[in-house]
Short mmCIF file of C-alpha atoms in Angstrom, two decimals:
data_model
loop_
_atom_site.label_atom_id
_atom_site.label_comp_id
_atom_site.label_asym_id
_atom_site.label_seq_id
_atom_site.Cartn_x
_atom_site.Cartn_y
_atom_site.Cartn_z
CA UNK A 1 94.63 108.55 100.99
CA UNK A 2 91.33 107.80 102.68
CA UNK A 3 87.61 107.37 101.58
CA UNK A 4 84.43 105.78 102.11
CA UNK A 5 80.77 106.08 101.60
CA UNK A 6 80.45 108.45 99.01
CA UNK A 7 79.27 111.94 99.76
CA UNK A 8 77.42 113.80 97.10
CA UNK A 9 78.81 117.25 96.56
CA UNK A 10 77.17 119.37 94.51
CA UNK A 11 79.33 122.66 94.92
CA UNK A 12 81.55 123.57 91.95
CA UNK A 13 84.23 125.57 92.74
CA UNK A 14 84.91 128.88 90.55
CA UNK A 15 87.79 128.74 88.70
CA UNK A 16 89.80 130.77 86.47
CA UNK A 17 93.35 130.55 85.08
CA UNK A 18 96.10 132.99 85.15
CA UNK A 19 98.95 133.74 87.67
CA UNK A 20 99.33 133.72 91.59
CA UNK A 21 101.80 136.63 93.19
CA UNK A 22 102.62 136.41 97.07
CA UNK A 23 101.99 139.14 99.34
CA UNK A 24 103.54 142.57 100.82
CA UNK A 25 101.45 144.87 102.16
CA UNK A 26 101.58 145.97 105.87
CA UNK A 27 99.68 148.84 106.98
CA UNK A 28 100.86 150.89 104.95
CA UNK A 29 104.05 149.68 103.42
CA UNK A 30 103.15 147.82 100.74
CA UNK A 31 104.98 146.43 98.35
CA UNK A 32 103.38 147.48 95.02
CA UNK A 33 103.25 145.33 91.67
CA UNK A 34 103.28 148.31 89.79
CA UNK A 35 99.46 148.33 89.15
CA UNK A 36 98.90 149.56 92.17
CA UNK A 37 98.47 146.33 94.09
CA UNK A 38 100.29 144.56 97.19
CA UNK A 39 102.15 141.36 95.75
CA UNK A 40 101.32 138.36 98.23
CA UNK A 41 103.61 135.20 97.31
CA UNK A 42 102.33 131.74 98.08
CA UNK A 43 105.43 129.61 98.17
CA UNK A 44 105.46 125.98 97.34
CA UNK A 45 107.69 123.49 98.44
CA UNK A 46 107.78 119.92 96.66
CA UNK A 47 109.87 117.55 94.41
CA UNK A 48 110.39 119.47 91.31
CA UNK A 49 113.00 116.95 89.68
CA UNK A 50 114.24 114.11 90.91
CA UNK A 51 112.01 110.36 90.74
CA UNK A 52 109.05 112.23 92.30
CA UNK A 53 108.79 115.18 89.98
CA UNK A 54 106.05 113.84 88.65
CA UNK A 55 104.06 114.52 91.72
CA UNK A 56 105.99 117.63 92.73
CA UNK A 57 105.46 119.17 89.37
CA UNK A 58 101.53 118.19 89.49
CA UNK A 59 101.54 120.06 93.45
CA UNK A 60 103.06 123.44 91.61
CA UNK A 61 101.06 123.34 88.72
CA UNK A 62 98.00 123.08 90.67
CA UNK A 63 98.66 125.82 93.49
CA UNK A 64 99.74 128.11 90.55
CA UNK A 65 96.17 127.88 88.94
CA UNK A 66 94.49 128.64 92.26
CA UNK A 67 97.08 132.10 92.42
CA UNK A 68 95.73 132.47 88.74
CA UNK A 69 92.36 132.37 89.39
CA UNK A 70 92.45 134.02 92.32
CA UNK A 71 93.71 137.11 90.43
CA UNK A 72 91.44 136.58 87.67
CA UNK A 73 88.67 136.80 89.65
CA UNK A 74 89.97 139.70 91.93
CA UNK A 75 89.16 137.49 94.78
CA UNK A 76 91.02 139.55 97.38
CA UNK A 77 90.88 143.10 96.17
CA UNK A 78 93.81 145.45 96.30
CA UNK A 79 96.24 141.95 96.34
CA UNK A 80 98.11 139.64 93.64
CA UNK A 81 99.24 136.50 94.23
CA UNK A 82 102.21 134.98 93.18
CA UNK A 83 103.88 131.88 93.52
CA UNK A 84 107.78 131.20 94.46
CA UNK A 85 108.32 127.46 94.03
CA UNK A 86 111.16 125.72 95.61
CA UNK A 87 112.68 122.24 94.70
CA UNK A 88 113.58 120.06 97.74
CA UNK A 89 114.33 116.91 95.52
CA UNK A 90 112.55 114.99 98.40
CA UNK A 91 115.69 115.14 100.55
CA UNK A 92 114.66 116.81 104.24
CA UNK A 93 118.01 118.79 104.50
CA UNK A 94 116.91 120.29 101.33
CA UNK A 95 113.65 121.25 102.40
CA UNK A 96 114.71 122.85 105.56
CA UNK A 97 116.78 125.13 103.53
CA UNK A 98 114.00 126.26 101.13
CA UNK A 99 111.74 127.08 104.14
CA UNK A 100 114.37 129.33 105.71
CA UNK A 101 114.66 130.84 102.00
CA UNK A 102 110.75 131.64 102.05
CA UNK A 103 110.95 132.51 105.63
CA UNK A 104 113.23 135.25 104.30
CA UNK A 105 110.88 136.60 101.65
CA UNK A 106 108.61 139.20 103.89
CA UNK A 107 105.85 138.84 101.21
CA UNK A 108 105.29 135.07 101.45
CA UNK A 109 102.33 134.73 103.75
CA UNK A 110 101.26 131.08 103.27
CA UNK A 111 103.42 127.47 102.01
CA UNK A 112 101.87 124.86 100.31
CA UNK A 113 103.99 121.34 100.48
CA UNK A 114 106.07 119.25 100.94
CA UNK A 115 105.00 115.79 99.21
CA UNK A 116 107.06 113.80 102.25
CA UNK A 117 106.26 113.89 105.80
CA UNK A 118 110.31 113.58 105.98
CA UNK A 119 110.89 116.88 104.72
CA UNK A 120 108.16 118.17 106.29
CA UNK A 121 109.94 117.20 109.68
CA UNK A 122 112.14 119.74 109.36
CA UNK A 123 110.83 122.33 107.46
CA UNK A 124 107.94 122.55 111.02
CA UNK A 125 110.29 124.51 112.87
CA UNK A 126 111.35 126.54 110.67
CA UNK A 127 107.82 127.72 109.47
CA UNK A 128 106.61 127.85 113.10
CA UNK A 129 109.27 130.03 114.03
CA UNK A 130 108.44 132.44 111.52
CA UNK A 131 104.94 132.29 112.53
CA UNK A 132 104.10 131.35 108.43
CA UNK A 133 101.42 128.50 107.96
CA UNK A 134 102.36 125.52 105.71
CA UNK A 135 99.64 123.72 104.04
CA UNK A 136 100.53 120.36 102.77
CA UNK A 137 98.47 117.98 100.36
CA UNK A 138 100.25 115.16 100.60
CA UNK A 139 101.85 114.45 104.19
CA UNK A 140 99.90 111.88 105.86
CA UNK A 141 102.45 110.95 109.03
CA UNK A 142 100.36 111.68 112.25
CA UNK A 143 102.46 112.74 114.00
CA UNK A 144 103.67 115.63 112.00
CA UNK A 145 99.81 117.36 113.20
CA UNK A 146 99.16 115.10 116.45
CA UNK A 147 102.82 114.52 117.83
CA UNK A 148 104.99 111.47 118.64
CA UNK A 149 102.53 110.06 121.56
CA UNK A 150 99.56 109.75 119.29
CA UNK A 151 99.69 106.12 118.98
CA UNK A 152 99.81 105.71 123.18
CA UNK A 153 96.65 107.95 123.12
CA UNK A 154 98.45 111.54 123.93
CA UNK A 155 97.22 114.06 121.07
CA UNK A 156 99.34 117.56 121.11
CA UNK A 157 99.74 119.40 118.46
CA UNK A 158 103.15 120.26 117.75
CA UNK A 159 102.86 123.24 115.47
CA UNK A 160 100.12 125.45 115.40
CA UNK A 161 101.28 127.00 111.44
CA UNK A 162 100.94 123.24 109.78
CA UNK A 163 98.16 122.24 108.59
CA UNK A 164 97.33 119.43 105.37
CA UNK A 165 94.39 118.85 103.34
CA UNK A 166 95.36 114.97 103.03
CA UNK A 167 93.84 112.99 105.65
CA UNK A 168 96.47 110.74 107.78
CA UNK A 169 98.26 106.99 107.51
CA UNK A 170 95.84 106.66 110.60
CA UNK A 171 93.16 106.34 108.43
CA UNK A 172 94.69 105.51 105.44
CA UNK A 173 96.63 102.47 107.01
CA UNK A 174 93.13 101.07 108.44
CA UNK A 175 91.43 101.53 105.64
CA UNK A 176 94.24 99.11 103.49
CA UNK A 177 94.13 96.62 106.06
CA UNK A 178 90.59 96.22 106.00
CA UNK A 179 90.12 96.13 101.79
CA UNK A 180 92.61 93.46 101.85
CA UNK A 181 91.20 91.53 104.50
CA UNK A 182 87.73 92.11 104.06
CA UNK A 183 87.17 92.47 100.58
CA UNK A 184 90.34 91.00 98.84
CA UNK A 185 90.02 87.87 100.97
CA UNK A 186 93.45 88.25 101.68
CA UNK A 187 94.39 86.67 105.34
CA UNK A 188 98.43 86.26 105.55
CA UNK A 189 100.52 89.26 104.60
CA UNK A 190 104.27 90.20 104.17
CA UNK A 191 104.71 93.12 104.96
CA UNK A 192 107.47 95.18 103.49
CA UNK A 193 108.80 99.18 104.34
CA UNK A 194 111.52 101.54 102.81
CA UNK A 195 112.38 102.89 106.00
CA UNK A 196 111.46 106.14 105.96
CA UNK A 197 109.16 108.14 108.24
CA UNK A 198 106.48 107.91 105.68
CA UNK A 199 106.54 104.03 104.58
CA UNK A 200 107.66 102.86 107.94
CA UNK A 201 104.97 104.55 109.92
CA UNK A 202 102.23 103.40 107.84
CA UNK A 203 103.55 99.79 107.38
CA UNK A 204 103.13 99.69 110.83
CA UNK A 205 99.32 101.08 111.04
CA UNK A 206 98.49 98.70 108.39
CA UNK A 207 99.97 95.93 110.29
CA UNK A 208 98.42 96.70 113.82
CA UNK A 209 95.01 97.10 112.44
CA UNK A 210 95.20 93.60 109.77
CA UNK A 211 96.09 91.51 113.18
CA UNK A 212 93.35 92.81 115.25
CA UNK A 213 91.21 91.70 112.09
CA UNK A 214 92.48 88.18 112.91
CA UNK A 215 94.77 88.45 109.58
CA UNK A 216 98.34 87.00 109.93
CA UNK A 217 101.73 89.16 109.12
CA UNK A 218 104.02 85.95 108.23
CA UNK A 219 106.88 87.71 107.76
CA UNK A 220 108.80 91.41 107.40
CA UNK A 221 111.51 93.10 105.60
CA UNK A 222 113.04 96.46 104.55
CA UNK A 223 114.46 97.99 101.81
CA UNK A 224 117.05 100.77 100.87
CA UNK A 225 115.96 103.58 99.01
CA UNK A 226 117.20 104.42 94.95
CA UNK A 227 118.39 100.86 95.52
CA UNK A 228 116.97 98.16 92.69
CA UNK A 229 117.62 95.17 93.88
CA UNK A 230 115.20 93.72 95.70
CA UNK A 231 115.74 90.04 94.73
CA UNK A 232 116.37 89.04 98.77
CA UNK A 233 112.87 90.23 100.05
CA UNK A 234 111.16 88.23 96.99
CA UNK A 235 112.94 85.71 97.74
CA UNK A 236 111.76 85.91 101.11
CA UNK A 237 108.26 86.97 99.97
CA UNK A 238 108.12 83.75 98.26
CA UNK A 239 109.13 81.24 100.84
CA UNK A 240 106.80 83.11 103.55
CA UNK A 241 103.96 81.37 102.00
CA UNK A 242 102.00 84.95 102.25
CA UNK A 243 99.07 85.59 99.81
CA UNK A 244 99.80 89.20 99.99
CA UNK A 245 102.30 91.94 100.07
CA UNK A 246 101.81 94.95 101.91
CA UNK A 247 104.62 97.84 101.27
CA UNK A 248 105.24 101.31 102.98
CA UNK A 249 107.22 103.14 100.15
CA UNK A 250 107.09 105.33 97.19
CA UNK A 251 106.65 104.02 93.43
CA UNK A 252 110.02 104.06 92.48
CA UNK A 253 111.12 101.06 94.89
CA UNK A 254 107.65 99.68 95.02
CA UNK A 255 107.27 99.04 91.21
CA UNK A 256 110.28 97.26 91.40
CA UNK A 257 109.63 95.21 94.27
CA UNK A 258 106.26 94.02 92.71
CA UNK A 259 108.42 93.03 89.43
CA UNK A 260 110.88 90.84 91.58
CA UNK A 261 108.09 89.19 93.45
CA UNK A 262 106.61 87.66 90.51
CA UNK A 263 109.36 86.66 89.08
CA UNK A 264 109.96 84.14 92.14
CA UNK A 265 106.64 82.60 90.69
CA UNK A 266 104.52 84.51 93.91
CA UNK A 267 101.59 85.22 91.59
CA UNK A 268 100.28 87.57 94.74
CA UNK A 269 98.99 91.04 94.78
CA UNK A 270 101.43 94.20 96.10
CA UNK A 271 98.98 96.81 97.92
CA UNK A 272 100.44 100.16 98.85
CA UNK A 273 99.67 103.83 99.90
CA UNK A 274 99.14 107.03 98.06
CA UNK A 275 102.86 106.42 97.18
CA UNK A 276 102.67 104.12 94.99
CA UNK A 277 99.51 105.40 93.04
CA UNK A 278 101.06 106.52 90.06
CA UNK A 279 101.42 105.30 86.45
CA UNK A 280 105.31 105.27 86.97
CA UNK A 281 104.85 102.19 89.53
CA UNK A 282 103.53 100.39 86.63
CA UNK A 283 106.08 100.92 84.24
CA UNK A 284 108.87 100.04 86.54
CA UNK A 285 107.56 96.56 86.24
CA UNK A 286 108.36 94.42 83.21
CA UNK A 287 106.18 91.71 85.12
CA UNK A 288 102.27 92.46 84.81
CA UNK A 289 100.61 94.41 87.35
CA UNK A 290 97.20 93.15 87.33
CA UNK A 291 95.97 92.78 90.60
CA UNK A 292 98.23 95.39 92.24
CA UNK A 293 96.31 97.54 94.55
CA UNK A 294 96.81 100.90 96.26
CA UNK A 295 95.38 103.44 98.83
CA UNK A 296 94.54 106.99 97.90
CA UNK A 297 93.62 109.87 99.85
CA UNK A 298 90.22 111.48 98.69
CA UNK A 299 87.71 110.35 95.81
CA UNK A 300 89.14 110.15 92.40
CA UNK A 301 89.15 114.25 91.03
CA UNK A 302 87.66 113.35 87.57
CA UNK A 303 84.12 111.93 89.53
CA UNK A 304 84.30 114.44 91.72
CA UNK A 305 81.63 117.45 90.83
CA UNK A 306 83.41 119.75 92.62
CA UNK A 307 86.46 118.98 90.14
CA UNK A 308 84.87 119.79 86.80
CA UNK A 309 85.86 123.38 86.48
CA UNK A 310 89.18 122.81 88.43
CA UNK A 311 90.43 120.25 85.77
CA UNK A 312 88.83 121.94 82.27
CA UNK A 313 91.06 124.73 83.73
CA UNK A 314 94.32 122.92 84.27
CA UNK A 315 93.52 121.41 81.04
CA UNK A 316 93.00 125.38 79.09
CA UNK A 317 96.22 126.20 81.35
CA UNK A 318 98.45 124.66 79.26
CA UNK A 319 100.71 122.83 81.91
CA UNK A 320 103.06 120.49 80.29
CA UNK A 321 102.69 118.23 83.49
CA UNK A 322 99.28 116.32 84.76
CA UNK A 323 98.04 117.55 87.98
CA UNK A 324 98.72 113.90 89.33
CA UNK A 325 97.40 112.35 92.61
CA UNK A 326 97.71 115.34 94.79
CA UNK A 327 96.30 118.35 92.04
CA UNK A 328 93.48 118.72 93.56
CA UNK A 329 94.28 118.63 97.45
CA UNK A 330 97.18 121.29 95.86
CA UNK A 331 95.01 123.70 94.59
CA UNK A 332 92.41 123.68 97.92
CA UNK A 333 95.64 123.99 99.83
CA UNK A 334 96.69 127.25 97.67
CA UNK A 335 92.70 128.25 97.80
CA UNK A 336 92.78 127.72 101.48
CA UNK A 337 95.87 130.48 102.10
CA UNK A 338 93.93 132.89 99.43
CA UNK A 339 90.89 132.54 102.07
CA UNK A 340 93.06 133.15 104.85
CA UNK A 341 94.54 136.35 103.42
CA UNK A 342 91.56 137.69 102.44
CA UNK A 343 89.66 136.91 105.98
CA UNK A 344 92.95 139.18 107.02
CA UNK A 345 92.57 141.54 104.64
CA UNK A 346 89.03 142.32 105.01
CA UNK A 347 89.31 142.52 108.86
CA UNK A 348 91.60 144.99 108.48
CA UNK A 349 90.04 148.01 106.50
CA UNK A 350 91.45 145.63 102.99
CA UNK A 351 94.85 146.42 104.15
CA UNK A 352 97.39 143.69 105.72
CA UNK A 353 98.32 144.19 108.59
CA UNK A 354 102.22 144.52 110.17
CA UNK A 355 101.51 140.91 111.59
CA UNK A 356 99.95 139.56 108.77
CA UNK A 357 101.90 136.12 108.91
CA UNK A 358 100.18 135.36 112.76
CA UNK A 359 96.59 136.62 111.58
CA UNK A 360 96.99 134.18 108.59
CA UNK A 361 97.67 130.97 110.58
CA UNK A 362 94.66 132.48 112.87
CA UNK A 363 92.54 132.63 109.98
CA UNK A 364 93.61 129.45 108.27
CA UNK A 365 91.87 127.56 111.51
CA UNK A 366 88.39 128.83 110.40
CA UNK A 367 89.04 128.54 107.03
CA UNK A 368 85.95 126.27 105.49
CA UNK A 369 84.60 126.18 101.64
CA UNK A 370 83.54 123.89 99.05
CA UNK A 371 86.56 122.93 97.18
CA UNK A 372 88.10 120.99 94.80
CA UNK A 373 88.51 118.25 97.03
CA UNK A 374 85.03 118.35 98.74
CA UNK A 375 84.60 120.30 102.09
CA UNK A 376 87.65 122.15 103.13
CA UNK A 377 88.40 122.29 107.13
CA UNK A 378 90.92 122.12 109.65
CA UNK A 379 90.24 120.38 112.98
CA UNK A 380 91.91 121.28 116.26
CA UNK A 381 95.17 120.14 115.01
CA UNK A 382 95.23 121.36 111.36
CA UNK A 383 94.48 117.85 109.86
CA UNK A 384 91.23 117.99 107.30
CA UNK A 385 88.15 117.46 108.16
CA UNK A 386 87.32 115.63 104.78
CA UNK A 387 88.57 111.68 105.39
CA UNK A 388 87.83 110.22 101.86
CA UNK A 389 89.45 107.35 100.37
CA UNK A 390 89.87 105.04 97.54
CA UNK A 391 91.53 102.09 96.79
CA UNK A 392 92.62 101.31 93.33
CA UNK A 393 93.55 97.91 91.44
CA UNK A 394 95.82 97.75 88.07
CA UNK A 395 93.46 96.31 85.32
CA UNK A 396 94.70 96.91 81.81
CA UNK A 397 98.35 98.65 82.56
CA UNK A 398 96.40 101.01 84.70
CA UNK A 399 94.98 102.02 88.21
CA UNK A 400 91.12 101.81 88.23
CA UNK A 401 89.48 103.10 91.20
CA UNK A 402 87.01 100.01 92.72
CA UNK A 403 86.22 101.12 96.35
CA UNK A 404 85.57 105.05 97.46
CA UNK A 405 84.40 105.39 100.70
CA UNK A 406 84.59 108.14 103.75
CA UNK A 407 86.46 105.94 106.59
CA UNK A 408 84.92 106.87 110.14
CA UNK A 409 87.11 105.43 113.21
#
């Protein structure tokens, strides 16, 4: 993710903790909950099982809370929320067919997810079609919000119904290249990607902006993912002379990829994205991490002020899962629909109106509070406005934030 130079926030978000429903009401022809309110569903697309459940589960726990306390706290009066979450297993195919499923639900008005800018690739049409506005808290490929020229220069956004509260690989990319020249010391890197739209795309931004730096890539390679064997890039790793290895990838492979390195005898640090900040990265290493180092997106939530009431009730929720990297960008993501609908509502004598799905991507553009994250804003293509980061190192078995900054191109 991305930070630097610590902002002070002093807002606390108001929290609460019961359930979220999804919406129905049109002019008229609402769809009643039986207490005499319209149902509004906020649907939720992520990894619910699979090797990134973890995540995924962390993403639907969180958006949940923010249905619960929306209700709670009759935020939007006259309207539940509710929640429909889908499981995509972090295959694309899969999550194309869960947003035509909450396409077809007339009461979903708003979709937080997916985790991977993959699926999220071909859920956009889908969504855009329907004129329903995704929210994502994890995607951080550019040109999912700023299209395929934005590296040549050429900004257009492809769809105006996505939006994210994570900031981009952009930003995120830079920001590695310059902790691990700058601050790590660290001046010849092998660089290393799983091939996929997210790891590829920000190998690549991390590599760009290490060479202008006058750092030297001395050597690349890719790997498969779900594949374990990884003893042919550490061998390579190895030989390369590097002092550094830079991968593009989720935890799963990058865990083990750190493992195999040091067992060559490379006694060198792995640095990664957001994808590998998890505990799971560490325990897929019987090697030691120490020294490891990843990116994150945003300041870490338990020094955040804003967080306080945000995780006391996750904690008082009782969710059998931890809200993870992306819990809190989840919940502002799920509090930035509830806005939305209520902006809608309120415009419209309380009532929704027939084309409540249009008014709600309309609304979602203007859409700025205090949340759980920090401030919560769209710019002109639906990326946030809020481009924190942090990089963490493994020091005891675990990731320990040492840099948060707010990165300015």
């Amino acid at each position: 993710m991305r930070h630097r130079s610590l902002l002070v926030l002093t807002t606390v978000i108001t929290t609460g903790a019961l359930t979220l429903t999804a919406c129905g009401s049109r002019d008229g022809e609402s769809k009643d909950n039986g207490g005499g309110k319209t149902v509004v569903v906020i649907g939720v697309d992520a990894p619910l099982t699979g090797s990134l459940s973890a995540l995924g589960q962390g993403i639907k726990n969180s958006v949940d809370l923010a249905a619960k306390t929306a209700n709670k706290n009759n935020e939007v009066p006259g309207i539940e929320f509710k929640v429909e979450a889908l499981d995509d297993q972090a295959v694309p195919a899969s999550g194309q067919a869960n947003a035509t499923k909450l396409v077809g639900n007339k009461d979903v008005l708003g979709v937080v997810g997916p985790l991977n800018s993959g699926v999220a690739q071909q859920m956009q049409g889908v969504f855009a079609s329907a004129k329903l506005a995704q929210v994502s808290p994890a995607n951080t490929n550019p040109s999912l919000s700023q299209g395929d020229n934005w590296g040549k220069g050429e900004f257009k956004r492809p769809f105006d119904t996505y939006f994210r509260t994570a900031a981009t690989d952009v930003v995120q990319g830079k920001f590695a290249a310059q902790y691990l020249f700058k601050d790590a010391g660290k001046k010849k890197v092998f660089v290393v990607d799983d091939k996929q739209t997210y790891g590829a795309g920000l190998a690549a931004i991390f590599s760009d902006e290490f060479k202008k730096l006058g750092g030297e890539v001395v050597g690349t390679d890719h790997v498969t993912v779900k594949e374990t064997d990884f003893s042919s890039t550490a061998d390579k790793v190895k030989s390369s002379g590097a002092d550094s290895v830079y991968f593009g990838g989720q935890y799963p492979e990058g865990g083990l990829l750190a493992d195999q390195i040091k067992k060559t005898g490379a006694n060198i640090p792995l640095m990664g994205g957001d994808g590998i900040q998890d505990p799971a990265f560490i325990s897929a290493s019987g090697e030691a991490n120490e020294g490891d180092l990843s990116t994150s997106i945003g300041f870490p939530v338990e020094k955040l002020p804003t967080a306080k009431t945000f995780i006391e009730d996750y904690k008082a929720g009782g969710y059998k899962d931890p809200y993870a990297a992306y819990g809190g960008y989840s919940y502002d993501a799920g509090w930035a629909i509830v806005q939305a609908v209520k902006a809608v509502a309120a415009a419209n004598d309380g009532k929704l109106p027939s084309d409540a799905r249009a008014k709600v991507v309309e609304a979602l553009g203007k859409v700025s509070f205090e949340g759980v994250t920090g401030k919560v804003a769209f710019d002109q293509y639906g990326d946030t406005t809020n481009k924190q980061l942090t990089v963490y190192k493994v020091e005891g078995g675990k990731w320990v934030d040492v840099k948060s900054d707010t990165f300015n191109e």
